[in-house]
Coordinates of C-alpha atoms and ligand atoms in Angstrom, one line a residue:
X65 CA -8.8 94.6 34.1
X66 CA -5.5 96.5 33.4
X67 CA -6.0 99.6 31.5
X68 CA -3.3 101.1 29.1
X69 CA -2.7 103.9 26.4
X70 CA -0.6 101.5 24.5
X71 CA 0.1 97.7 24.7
X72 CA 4.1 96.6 22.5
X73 CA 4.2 93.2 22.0
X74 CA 8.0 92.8 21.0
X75 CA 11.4 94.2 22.9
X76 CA 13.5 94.3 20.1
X77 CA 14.9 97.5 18.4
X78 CA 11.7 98.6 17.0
X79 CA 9.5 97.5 20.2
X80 CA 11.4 99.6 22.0
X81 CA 12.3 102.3 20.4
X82 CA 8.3 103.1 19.9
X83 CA 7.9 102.4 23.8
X84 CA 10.8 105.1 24.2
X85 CA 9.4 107.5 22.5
X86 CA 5.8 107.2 23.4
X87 CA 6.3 107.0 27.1
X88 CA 8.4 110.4 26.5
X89 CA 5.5 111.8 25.3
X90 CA 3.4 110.9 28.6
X91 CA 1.4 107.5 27.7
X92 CA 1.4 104.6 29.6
X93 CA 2.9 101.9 27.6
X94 CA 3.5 98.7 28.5
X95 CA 5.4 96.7 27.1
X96 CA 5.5 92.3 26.8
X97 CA 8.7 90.4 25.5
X98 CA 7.9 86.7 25.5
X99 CA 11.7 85.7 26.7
X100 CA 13.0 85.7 29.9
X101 CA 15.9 88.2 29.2
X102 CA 15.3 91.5 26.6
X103 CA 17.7 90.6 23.8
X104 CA 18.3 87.3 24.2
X105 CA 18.7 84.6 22.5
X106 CA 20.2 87.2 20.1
X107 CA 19.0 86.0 16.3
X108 CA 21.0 88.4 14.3
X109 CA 24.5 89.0 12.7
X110 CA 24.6 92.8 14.4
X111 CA 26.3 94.9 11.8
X112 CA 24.8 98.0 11.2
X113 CA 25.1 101.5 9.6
X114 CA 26.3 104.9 11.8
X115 CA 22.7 105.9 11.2
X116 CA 21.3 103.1 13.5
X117 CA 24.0 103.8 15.9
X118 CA 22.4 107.2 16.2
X119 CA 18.6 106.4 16.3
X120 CA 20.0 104.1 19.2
X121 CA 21.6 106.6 21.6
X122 CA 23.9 103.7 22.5
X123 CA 27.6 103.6 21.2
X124 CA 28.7 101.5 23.6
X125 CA 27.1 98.4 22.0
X126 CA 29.9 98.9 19.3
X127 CA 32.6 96.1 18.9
X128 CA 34.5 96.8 15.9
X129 CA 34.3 98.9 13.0
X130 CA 33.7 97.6 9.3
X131 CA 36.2 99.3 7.0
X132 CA 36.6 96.3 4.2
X133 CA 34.4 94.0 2.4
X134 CA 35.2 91.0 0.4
X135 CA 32.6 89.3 -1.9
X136 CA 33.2 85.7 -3.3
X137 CA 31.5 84.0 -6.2
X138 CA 30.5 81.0 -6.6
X139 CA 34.1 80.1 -8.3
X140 CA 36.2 81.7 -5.5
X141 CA 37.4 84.6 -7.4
X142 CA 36.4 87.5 -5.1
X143 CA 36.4 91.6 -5.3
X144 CA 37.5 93.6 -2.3
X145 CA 36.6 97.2 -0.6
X146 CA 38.8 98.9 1.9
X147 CA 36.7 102.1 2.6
X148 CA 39.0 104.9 5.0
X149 CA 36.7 105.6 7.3
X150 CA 34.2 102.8 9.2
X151 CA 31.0 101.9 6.9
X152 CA 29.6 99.6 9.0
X153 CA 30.1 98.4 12.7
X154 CA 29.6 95.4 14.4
X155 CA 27.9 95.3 17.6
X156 CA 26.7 93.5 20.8
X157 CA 23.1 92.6 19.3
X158 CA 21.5 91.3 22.8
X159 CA 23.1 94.5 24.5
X160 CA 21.6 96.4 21.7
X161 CA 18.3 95.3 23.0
X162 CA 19.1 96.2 26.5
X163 CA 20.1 99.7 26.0
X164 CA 17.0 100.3 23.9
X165 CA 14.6 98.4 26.8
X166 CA 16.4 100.5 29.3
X167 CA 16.1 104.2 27.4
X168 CA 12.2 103.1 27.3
X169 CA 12.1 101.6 31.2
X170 CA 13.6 105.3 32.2
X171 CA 11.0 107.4 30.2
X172 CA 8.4 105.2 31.9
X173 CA 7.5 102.0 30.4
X174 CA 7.0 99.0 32.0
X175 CA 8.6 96.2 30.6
X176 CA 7.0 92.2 31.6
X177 CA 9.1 89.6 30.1
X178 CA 8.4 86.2 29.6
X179 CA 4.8 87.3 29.1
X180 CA 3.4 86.4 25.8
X181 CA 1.2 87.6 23.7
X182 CA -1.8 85.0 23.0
X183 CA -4.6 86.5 20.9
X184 CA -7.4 89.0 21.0
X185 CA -10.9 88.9 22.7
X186 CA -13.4 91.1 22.7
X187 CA -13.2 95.2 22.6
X188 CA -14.3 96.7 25.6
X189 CA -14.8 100.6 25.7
X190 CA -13.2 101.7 22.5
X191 CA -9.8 99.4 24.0
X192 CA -8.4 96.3 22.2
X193 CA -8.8 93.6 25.1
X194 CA -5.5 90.9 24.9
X195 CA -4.7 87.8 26.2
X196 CA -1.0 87.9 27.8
X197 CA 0.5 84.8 28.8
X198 CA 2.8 85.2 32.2
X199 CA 6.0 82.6 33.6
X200 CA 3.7 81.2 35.7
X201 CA 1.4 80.4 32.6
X202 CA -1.7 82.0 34.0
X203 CA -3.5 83.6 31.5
X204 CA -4.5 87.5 32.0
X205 CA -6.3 90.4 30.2
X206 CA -5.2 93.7 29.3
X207 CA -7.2 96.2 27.7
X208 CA -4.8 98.8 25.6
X209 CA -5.9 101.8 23.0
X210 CA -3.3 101.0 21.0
X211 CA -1.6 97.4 20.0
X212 CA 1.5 97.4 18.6
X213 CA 2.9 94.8 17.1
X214 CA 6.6 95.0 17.2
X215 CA 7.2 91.1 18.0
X216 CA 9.0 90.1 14.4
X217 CA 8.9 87.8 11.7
X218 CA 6.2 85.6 12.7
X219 CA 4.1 88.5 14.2
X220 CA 1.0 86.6 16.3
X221 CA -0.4 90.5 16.4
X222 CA -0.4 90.7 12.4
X223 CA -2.6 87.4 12.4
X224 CA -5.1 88.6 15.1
X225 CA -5.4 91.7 13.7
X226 CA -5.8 90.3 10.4
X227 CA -3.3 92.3 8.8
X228 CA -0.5 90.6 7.2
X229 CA -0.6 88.9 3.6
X230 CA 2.3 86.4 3.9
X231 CA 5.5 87.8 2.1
X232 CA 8.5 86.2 1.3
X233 CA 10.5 84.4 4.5
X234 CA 14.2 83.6 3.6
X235 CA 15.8 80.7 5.8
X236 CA 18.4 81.8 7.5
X237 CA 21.1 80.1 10.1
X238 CA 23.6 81.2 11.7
X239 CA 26.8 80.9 14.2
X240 CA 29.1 82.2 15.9
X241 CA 32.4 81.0 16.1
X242 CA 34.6 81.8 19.3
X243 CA 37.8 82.0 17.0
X244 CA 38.6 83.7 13.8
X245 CA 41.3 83.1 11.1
X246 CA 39.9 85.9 9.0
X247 CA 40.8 89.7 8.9
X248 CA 38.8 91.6 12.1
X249 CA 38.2 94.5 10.3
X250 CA 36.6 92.7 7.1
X251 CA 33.3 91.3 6.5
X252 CA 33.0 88.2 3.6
X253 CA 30.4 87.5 1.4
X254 CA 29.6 84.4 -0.2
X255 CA 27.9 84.4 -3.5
X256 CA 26.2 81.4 -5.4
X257 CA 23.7 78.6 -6.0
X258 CA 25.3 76.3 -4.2
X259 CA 25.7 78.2 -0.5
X260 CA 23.1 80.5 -0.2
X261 CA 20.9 80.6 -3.3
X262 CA 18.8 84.0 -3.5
X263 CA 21.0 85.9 -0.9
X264 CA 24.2 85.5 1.0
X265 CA 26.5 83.7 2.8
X266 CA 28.5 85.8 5.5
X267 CA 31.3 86.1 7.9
X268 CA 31.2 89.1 10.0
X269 CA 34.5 89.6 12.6
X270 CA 32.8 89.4 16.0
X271 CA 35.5 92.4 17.6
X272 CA 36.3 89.7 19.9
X273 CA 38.2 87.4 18.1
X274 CA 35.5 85.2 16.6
X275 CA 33.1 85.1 14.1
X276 CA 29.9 85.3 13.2
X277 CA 29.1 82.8 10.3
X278 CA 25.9 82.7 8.3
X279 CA 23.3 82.3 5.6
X280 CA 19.8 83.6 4.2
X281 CA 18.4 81.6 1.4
X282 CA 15.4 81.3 -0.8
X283 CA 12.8 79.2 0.6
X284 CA 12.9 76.6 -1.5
X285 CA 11.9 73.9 0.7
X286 CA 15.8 73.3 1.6
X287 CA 16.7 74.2 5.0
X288 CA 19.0 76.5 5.9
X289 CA 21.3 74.3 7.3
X290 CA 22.4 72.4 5.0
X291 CA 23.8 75.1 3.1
X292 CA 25.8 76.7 6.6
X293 CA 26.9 73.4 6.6
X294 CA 28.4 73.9 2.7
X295 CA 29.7 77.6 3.7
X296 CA 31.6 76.1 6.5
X297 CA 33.5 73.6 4.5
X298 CA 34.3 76.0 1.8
X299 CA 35.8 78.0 4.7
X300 CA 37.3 75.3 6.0
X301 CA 39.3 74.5 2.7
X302 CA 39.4 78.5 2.3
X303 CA 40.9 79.1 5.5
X304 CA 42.9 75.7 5.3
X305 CA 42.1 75.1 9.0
X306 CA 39.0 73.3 10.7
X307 CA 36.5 76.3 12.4
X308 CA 36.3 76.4 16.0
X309 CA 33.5 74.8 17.8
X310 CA 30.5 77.4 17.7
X311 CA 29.1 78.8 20.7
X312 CA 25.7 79.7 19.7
X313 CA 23.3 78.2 16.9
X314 CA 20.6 80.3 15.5
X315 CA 17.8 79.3 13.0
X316 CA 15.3 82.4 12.1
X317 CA 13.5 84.1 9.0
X318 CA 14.3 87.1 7.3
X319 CA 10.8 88.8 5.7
X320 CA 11.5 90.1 2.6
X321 CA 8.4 91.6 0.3
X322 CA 6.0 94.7 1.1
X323 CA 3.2 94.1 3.9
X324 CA 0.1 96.2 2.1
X325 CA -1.1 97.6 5.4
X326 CA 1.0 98.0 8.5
X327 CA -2.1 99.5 10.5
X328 CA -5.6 99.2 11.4
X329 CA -8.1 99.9 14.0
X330 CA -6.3 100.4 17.2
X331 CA -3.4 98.6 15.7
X332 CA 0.1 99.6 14.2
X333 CA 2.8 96.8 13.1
X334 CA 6.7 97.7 13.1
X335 CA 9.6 96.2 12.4
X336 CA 10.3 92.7 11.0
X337 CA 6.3 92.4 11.9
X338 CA 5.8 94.7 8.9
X339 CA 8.3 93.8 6.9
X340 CA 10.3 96.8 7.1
X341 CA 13.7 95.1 6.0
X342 CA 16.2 95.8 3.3
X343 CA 14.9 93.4 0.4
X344 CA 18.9 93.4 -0.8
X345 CA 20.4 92.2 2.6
X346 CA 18.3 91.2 5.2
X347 CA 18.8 94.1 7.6
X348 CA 16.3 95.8 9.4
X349 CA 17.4 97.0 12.6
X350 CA 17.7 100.5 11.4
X351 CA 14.7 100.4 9.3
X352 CA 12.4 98.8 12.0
X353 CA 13.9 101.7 15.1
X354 CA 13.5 104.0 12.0
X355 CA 9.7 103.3 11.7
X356 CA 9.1 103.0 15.1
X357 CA 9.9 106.4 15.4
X358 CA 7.4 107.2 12.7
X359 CA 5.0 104.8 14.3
X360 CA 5.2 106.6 18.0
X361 CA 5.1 109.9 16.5
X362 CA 1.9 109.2 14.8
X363 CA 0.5 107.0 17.4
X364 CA 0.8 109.9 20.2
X365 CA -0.8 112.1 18.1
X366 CA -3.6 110.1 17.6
X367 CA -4.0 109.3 21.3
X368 CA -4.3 113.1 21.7
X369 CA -6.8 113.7 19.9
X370 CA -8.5 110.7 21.0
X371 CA -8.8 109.1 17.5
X372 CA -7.2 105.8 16.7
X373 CA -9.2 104.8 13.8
X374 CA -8.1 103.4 10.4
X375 CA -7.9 106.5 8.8
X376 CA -6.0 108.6 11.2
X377 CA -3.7 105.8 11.5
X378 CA -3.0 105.3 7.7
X379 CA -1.2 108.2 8.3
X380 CA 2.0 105.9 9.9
X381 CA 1.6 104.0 6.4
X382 CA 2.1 107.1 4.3
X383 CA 4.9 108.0 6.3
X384 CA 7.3 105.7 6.8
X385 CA 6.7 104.4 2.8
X386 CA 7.4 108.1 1.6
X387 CA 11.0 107.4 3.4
X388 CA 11.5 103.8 2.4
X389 CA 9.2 102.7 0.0
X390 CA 11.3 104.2 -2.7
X391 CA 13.8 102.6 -1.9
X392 CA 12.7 99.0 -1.3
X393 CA 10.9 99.3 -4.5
X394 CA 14.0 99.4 -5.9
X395 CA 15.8 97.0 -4.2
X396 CA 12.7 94.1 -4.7
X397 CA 13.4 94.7 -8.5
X398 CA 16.9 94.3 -7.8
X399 CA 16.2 90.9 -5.7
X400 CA 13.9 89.6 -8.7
X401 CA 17.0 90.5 -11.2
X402 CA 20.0 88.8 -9.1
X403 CA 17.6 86.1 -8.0
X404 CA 17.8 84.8 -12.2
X405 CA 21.4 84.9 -12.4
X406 CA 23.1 81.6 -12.1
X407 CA 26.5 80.8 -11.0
X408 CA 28.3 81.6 -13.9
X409 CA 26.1 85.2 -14.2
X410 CA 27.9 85.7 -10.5
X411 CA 31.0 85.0 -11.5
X412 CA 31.0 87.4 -14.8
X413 CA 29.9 89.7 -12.1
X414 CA 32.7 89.3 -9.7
X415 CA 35.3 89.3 -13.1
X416 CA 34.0 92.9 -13.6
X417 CA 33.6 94.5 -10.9
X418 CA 37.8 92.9 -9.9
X419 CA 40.0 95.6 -10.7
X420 CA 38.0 98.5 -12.4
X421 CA 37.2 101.4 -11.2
X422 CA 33.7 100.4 -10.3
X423 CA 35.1 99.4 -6.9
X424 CA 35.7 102.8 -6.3
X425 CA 32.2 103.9 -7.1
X426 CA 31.0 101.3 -4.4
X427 CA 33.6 102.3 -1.8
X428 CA 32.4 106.2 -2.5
X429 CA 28.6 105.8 -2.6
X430 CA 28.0 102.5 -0.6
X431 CA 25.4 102.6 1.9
X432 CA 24.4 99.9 3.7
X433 CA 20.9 101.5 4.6
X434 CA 20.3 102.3 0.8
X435 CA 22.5 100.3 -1.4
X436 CA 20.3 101.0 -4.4
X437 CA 21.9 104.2 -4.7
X438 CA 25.4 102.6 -5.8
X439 CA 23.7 99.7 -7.9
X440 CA 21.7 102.3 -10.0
X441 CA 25.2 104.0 -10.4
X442 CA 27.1 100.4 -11.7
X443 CA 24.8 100.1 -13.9
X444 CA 25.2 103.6 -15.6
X445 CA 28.5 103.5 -15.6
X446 CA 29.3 99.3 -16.1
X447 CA 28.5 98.0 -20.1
X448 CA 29.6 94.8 -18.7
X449 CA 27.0 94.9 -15.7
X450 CA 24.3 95.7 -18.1
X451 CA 25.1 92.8 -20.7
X452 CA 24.1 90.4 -17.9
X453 CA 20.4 92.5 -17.7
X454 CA 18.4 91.1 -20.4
X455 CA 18.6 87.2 -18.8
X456 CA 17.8 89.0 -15.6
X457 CA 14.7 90.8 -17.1
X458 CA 13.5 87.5 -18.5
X459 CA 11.8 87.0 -15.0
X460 CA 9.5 89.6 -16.4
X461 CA 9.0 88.5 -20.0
X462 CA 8.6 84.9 -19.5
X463 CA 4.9 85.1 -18.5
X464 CA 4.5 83.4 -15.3
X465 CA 8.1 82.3 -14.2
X466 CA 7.9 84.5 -11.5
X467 CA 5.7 86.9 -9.5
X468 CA 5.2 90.5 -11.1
X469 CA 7.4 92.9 -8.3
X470 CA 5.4 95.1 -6.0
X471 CA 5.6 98.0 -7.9
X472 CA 2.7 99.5 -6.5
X473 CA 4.3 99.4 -3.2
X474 CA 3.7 102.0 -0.8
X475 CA 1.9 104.4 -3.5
X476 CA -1.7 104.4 -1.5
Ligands
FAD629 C1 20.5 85.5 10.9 C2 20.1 86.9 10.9 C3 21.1 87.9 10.8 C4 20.7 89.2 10.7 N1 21.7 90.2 10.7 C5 21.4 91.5 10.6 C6 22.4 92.5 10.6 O1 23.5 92.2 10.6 N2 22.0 93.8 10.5 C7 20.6 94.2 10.6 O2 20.3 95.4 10.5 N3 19.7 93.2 10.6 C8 20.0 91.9 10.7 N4 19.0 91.0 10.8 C9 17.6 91.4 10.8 C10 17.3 91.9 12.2 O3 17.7 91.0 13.2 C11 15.8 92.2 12.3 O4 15.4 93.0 11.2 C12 15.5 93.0 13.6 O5 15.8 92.2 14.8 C13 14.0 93.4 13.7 O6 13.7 94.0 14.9 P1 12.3 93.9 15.5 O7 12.3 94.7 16.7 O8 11.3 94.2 14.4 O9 12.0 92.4 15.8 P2 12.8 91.4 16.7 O10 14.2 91.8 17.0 O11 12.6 90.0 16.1 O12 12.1 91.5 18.1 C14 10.8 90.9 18.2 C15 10.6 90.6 19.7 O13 9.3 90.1 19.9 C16 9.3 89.0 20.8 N5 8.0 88.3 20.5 C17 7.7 87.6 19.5 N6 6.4 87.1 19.6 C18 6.0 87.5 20.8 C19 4.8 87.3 21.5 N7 3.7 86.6 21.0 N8 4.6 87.9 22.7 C20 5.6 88.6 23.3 N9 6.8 88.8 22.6 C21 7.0 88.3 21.4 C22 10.5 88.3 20.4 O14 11.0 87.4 21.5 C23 11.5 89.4 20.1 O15 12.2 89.8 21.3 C24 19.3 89.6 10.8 C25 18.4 88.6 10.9 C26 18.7 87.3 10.9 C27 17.6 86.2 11.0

């Protein structure tokens, strides 16, 4: 049987970016990505902070910069951010995946696509043994010191570790459109019960003339679909012009929610398989390269010294919730407030935040990667943000309308 330091299930951004820096470090990592290509189909709306362009190494994946922001509520009046300088950036997502499989391949990983991960059997000298799944569908066994489990929302390695409690998963669907009538440096956002009830609606410039169009709702039974369908004939009338044909349909999940262990014996989970995602917006490519980081740098030193148990390895936990666990607190509380208000909240919300100064405080202190920074800010400074709290902190006082927030998230 194949013997390895460290098995990733998963080449996307956090798969790899764990492989990357563990194979630096001298272990033999291999890693298995259950599509044919790394980074494709791509099943994301790729914009992302200057921070995960640096993790990534990669600034040629960049299409277009993000300098403006538009956010619509549910009555079409809207509010509008024109930042100087680039707060976001769009970017290839698929050759996002590439570059990051490539950085790993040249530090030494081995990369076998279309192999799948199938399930655990039995431990065999101190090494988790796997099932992997090959093209040819003959089934094999690795044995690996480490299991990482970097293969996203519906992680098989979670469930055969036994380690995930099920968290939220938001609906999401998504397009992309090969021809744009909006502006190419400004992403929309579409607030309200109607199109994407719980999160967003978006359009995101592609930096090639089209579009990425999109939502993320709450799971309530509804799919996704049928409120795209709604975003894209408000944008129809909005835009006064039929959308172009798409070229590529995507249906996924987005987890939202704290995972309460992202390790155990022999096992780490990253990324989207741990939930590392901004509860506020869905985004988690930073996050999840951002843990694996974390993850590697723990994991090697545990494969040193020749000790991958539990304990060592709550050490990864500890870590990566001291840099975001803070923050996603936060931001779940935030959820659970903006999740009560109803259309009309919204649109009180869009009347004052159009024209006042506030928009300034967003343009100065927005951060995609932490936006609970500039929403603790609005609040101090907005009486008119704050008069729409106490219906919003009903979700805590009316006893059993809705699940207490994780507030003991991350304090272990
Ligand atoms: C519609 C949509 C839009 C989004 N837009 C943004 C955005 O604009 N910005 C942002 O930051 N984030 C965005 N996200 C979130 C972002 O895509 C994820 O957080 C990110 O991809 C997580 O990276 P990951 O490496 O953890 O998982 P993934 O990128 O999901 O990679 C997991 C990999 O594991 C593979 N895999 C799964 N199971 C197995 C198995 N059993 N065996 C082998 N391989 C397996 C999959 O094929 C996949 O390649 C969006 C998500 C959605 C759904």
């Amino acid at each position: 049987m194949e013997a390895w330091d460290v098995l990733v299930v998963g080449a996307g951004p956090a798969g790899s970016t764990v492989a990357h820096r563990l194979a630096s470090a001298g272990h033999r990592v291999l890693v298995v990505e259950e599509h044919p290509k790394v980074g494709y189909p791509v099943q994301c709306a790729g914009l992302v902070s200057q921070r995960a362009l640096d993790l990534a190494g990669a600034p040629g994946v960049v299409r277009t910069p993000v300098r403006g922001a538009t956010v619509f509520g549910p009555s079409q009046g809207s509010v509008h951010f024109k930042a100087p300088d680039p707060r976001a950036f769009v970017i290839d997502r698929g050759a996002l995946d590439v570059a990051l499989a490539d950085r790993a391949a040249r530090a030494g990983a081995e990369f076998r696509t279309a192999t799948q991960f199938q399930g655990r059997g039995a431990s065999a000298d101190g090494r988790s043994v796997v099932r992997l799944r090959g093209a040819d569908r003959t089934e094999v066994e690795v044995a690996a010191r480490l299991v990482v489990g970097a293969d996203g929302v519906t992680s098989a390695v979670a469930r055969a570790f036994r380690l995930r409690r099920p968290v939220e998963i938001l609906p999401a669907f998504e397009s992309e459109i090969p021809r744009s009538p909006g502006d190419p440096e400004t992403v929309e956002v579409y607030l309200g019960r109607s199109i994407a009830p719980g999160l967003f609606g978006w359009w995101i410039p592609d930096g090639s003339g089209g579009a990425r169009v999109g939502v993320a709702v709450d799971a309530d039974g509804t799919p996704a679909r049928i409120y795209y369908d709604r975003l894209v004939r408000y944008l129809e009338r909005r835009f006064r012009t039929p959308l172009a044909r798409p070229t590529a349909l995507l249906v996924s999940g987005i987890p939202i929610g704290s995972v309460p262990r992202t390790h155990g014996p022999g096992v780490l989970l990253v990324g989207d398989a741990a939930a590392q995602v901004k509860p506020l917006s869905g985004g988690g490519i930073f996050t999840g390269m951002r843990c694996g980081e974390i993850a590697a740098d723990v994991a090697d030193a545990a494969l040193r010294a020749g000790d991958l148990s539990a304990a060592r390895l709550a050490e990864y936990d500890r870590r990566w919730r001291s840099e975001f666990g803070e923050e996603f607190r936060r931001a779940l509380y935030l959820r659970r407030l903006f999740q009560r208000l109803d259309d009309p909240d919204l649109d009180r919300l869009i009347d004052a935040l159009q024209g006042s100064e506030l928009t300034a405080t967003i343009v100065a202190f927005g951060d995609i990667d932490f936006p609970t920074h500039v929403a603790r800010r609005l609040l101090r400074e907005s009486p008119s943000l704050v008069r729409l709290l106490p219906k919003a902190l009903g979700a805590w006082v009316v006893p059993g309308a809705y699940r207490a927030p994780e507030l003991d998230f991350g304090r272990k």
